[in-house]
GROMACS .gro file of C-alpha atoms in nm:
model
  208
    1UNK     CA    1  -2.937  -0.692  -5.346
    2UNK     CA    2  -3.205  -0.626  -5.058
    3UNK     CA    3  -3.467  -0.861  -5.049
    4UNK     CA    4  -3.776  -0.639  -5.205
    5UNK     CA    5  -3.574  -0.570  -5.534
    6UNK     CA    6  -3.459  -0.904  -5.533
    7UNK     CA    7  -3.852  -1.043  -5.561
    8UNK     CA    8  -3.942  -0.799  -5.819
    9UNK     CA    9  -3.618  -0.935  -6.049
   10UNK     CA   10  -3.679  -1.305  -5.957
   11UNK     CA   11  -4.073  -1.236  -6.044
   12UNK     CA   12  -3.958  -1.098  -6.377
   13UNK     CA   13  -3.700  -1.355  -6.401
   14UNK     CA   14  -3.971  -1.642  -6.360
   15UNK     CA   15  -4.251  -1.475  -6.509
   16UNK     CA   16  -4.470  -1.523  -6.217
   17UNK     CA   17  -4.656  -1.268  -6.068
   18UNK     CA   18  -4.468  -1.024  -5.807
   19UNK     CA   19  -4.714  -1.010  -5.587
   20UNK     CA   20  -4.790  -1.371  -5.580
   21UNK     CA   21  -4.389  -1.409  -5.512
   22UNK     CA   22  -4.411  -1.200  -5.211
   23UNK     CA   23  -4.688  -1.291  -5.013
   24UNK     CA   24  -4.458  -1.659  -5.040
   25UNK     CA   25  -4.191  -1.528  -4.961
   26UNK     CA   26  -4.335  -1.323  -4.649
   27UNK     CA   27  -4.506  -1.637  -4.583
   28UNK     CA   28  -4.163  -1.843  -4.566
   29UNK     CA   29  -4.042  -1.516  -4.308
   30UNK     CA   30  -4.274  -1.567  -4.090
   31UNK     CA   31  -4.185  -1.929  -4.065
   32UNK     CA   32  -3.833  -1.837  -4.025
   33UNK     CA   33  -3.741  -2.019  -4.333
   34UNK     CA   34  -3.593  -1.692  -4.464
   35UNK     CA   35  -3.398  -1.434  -4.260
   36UNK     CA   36  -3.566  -1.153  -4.104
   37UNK     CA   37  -3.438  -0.805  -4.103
   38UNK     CA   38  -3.516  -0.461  -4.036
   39UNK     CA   39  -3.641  -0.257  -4.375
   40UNK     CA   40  -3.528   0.007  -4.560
   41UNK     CA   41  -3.138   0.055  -4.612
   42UNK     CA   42  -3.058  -0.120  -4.318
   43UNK     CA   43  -3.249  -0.418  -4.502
   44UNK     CA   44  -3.053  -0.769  -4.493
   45UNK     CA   45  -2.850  -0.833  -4.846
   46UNK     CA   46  -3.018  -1.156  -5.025
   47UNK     CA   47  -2.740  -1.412  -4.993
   48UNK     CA   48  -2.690  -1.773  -5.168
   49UNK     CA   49  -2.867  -1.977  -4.879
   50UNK     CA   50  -3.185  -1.674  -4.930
   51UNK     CA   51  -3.158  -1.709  -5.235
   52UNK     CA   52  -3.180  -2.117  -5.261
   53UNK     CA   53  -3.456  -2.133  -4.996
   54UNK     CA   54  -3.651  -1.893  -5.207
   55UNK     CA   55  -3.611  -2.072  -5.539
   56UNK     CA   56  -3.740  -2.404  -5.376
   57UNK     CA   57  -4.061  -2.238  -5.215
   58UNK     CA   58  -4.131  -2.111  -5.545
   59UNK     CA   59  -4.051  -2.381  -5.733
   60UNK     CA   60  -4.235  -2.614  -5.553
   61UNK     CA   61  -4.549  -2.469  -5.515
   62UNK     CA   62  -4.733  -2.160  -5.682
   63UNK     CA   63  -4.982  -2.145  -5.358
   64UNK     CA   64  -4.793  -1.892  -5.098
   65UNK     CA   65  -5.085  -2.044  -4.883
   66UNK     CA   66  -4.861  -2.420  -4.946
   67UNK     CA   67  -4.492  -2.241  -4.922
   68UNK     CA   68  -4.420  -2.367  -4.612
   69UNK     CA   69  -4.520  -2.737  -4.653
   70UNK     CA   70  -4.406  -2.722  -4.979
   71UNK     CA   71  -4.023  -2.608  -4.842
   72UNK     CA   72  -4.041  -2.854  -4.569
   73UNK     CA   73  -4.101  -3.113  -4.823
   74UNK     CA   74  -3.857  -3.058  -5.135
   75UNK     CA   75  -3.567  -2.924  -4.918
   76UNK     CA   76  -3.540  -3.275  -4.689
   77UNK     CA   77  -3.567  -3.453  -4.988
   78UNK     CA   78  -3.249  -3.680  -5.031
   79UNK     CA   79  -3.071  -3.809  -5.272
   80UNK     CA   80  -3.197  -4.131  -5.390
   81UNK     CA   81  -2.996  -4.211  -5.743
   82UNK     CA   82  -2.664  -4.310  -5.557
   83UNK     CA   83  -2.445  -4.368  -5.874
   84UNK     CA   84  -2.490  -4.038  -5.950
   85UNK     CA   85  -2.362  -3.927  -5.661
   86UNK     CA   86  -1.953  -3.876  -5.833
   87UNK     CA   87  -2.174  -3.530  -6.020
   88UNK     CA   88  -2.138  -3.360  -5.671
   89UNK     CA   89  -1.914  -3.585  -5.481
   90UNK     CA   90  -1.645  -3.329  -5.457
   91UNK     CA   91  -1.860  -3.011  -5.361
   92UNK     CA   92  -2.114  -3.279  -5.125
   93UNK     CA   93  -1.900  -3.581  -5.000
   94UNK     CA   94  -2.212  -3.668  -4.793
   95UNK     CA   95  -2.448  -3.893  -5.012
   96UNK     CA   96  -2.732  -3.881  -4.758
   97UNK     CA   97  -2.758  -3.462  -4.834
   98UNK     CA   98  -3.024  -3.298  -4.878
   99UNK     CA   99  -3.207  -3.121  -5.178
  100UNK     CA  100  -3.144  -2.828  -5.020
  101UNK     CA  101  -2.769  -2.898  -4.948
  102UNK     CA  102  -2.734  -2.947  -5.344
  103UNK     CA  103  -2.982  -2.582  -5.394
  104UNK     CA  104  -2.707  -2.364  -5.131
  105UNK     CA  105  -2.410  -2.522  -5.333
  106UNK     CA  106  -2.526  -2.411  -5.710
  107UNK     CA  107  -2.627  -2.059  -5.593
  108UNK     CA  108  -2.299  -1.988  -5.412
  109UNK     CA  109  -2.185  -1.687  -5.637
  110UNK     CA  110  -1.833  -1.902  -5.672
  111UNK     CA  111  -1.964  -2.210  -5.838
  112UNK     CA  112  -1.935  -2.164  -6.227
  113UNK     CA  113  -2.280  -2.268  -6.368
  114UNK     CA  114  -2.157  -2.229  -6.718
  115UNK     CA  115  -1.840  -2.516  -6.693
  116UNK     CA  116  -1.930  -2.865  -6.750
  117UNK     CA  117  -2.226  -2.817  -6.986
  118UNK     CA  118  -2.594  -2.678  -6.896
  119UNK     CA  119  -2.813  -2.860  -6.694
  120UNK     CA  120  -3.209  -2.851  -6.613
  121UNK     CA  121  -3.338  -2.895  -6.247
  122UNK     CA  122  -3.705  -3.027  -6.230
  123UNK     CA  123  -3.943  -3.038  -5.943
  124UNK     CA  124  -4.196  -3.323  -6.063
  125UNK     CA  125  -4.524  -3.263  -5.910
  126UNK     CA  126  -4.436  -3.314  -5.503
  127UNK     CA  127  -4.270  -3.650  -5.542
  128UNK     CA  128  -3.908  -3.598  -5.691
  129UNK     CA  129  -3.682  -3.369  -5.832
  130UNK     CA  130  -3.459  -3.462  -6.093
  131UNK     CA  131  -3.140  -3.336  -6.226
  132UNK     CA  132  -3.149  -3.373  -6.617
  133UNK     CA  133  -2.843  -3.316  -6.849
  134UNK     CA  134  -2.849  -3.369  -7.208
  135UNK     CA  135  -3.196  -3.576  -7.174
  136UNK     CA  136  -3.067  -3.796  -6.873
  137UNK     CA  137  -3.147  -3.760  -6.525
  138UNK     CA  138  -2.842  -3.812  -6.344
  139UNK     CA  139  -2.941  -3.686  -6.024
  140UNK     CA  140  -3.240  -3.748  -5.807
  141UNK     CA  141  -3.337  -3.624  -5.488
  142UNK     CA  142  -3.683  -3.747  -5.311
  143UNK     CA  143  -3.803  -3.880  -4.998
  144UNK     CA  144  -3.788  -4.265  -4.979
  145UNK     CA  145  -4.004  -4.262  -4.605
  146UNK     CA  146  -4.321  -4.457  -4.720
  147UNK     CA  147  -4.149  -4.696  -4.920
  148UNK     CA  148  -4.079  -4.943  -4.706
  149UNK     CA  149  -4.318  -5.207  -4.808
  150UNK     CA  150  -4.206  -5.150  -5.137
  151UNK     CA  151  -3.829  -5.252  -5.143
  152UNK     CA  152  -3.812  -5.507  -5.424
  153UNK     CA  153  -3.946  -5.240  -5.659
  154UNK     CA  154  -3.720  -4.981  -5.519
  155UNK     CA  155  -3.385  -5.211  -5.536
  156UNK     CA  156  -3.452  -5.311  -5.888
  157UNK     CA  157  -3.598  -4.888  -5.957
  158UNK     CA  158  -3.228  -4.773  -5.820
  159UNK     CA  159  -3.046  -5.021  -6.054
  160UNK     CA  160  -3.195  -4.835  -6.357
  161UNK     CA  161  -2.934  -4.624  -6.471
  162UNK     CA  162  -3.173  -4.340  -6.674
  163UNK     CA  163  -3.391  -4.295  -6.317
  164UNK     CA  164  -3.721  -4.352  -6.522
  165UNK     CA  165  -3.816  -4.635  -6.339
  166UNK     CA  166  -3.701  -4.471  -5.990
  167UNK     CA  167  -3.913  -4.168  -6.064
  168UNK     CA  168  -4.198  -4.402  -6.193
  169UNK     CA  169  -4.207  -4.525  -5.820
  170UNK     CA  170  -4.151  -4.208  -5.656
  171UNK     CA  171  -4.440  -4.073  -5.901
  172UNK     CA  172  -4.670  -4.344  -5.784
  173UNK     CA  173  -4.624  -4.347  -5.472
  174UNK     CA  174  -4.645  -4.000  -5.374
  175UNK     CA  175  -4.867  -3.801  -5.646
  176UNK     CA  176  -5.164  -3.605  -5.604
  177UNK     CA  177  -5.541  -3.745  -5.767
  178UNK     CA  178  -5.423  -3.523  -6.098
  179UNK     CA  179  -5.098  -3.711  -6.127
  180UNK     CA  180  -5.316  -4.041  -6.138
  181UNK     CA  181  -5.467  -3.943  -6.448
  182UNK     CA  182  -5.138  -3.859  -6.601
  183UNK     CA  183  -5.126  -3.516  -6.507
  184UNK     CA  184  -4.817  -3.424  -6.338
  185UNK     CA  185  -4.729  -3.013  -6.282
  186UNK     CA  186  -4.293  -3.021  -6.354
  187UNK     CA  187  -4.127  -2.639  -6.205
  188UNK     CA  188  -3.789  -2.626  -6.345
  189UNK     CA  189  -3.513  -2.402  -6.459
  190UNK     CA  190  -3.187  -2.417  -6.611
  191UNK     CA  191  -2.768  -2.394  -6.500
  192UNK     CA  192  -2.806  -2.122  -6.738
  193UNK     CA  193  -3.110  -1.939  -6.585
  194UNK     CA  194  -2.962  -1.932  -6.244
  195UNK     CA  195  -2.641  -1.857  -6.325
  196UNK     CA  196  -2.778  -1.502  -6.470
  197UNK     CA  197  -2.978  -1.446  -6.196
  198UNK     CA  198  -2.690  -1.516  -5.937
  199UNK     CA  199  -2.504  -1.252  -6.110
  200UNK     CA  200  -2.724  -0.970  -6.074
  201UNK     CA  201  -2.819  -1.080  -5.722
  202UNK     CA  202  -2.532  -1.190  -5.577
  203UNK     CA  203  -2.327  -0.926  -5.791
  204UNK     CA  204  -2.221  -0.784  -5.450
  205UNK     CA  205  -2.109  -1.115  -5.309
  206UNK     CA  206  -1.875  -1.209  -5.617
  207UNK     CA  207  -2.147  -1.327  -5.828
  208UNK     CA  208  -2.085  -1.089  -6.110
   0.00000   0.00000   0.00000
């Protein structure tokens, strides 16, 4: 699928507005974040790595103005729950890998999102995103830079085997003023979502 019809199914897809979409995605283009490509029929073909890097601009920020940031942000993010790391050790032997490692690997139109049971993948406000299967997180990804003076808390946080109290501290220490008050704005979509919308994107690629 070129890239223009693949905004205006993703827009659908996430009920956002397609305009909205676009202006982020040009803006993540113009970073180079996103291949470029001539228009028209000789357009690029939206592949899994487009694909992921789109999902996470979107995802973690609804302000095309923020895309950028935003992207730079979520898709360094590591993975910070390490006994969770068996979930993807066989696709991602590295444990240090990044968010956006783990985003490339479940949009590759030959992983199976419909084996091993449906999962959800949040994006909590701008300090985590977590990996939630039947009502347990069992993956987290964040950045742990900042945290340094707070080691106790995050030795004891990682021991937690639900990742509440791990988020707690990620949510604490890296919020916004409206998190403070107990507002915190969660992005997420489902193994199930993204497996339909791989196979009418990628349907060229082997995703149907």
């Amino acid at each position: 699928m070129k890239p223009g019809p693949f905004i205006s199914h993703l827009a659908a897809a996430a009920r956002v507005e397609e305009k909205t979409l676009s202006v982020l995605a040009r803006a993540l283009r113009d970073a180079d974040i996103l291949e470029k490509g001539p228009r028209g029929i000789n357009a690029i073909e939206v592949d899994h790595v487009y694909l992921a890097k789109t999902l996470i601009g979107r995802m973690g920020t609804d302000k095309p103005a923020r895309a950028v940031a935003a992207f730079g942000r979520f898709s360094a993010m590591q993975m910070l729950s390490s006994g969770g790391h068996q979930f993807v050790k066989s696709q991602l032997p590295d444990p240090d890998h990044s968010l956006l490692d783990f985003m490339v690997e479940i949009c590759k139109p030959t992983v199976d999102l419909t084996k091993g049971g449906e999962f959800e993948v949040r994006f909590v406000g701008s300090a985590a995103v977590d990996v939630v299967r039947d009502g347990e997180i069992f993956l987290m990804y964040g950045d742990s830079k900042g945290l340094e003076k707070r080691t106790a808390e995050m030795r004891e946080a990682v021991q937690d085997k639900s990742g509440e109290k791990l988020r707690a501290l990620m949510l604490s220490s890296f919020s916004d003023e409206n998190s403070l008050h107990g507002i915190v704005e969660t992005r997420s979509f489902t193994s199930t979502w993204l497996q339909e919308l791989k196979t009418v994107v990628l349907a060229d690629r082997g995703g149907g």
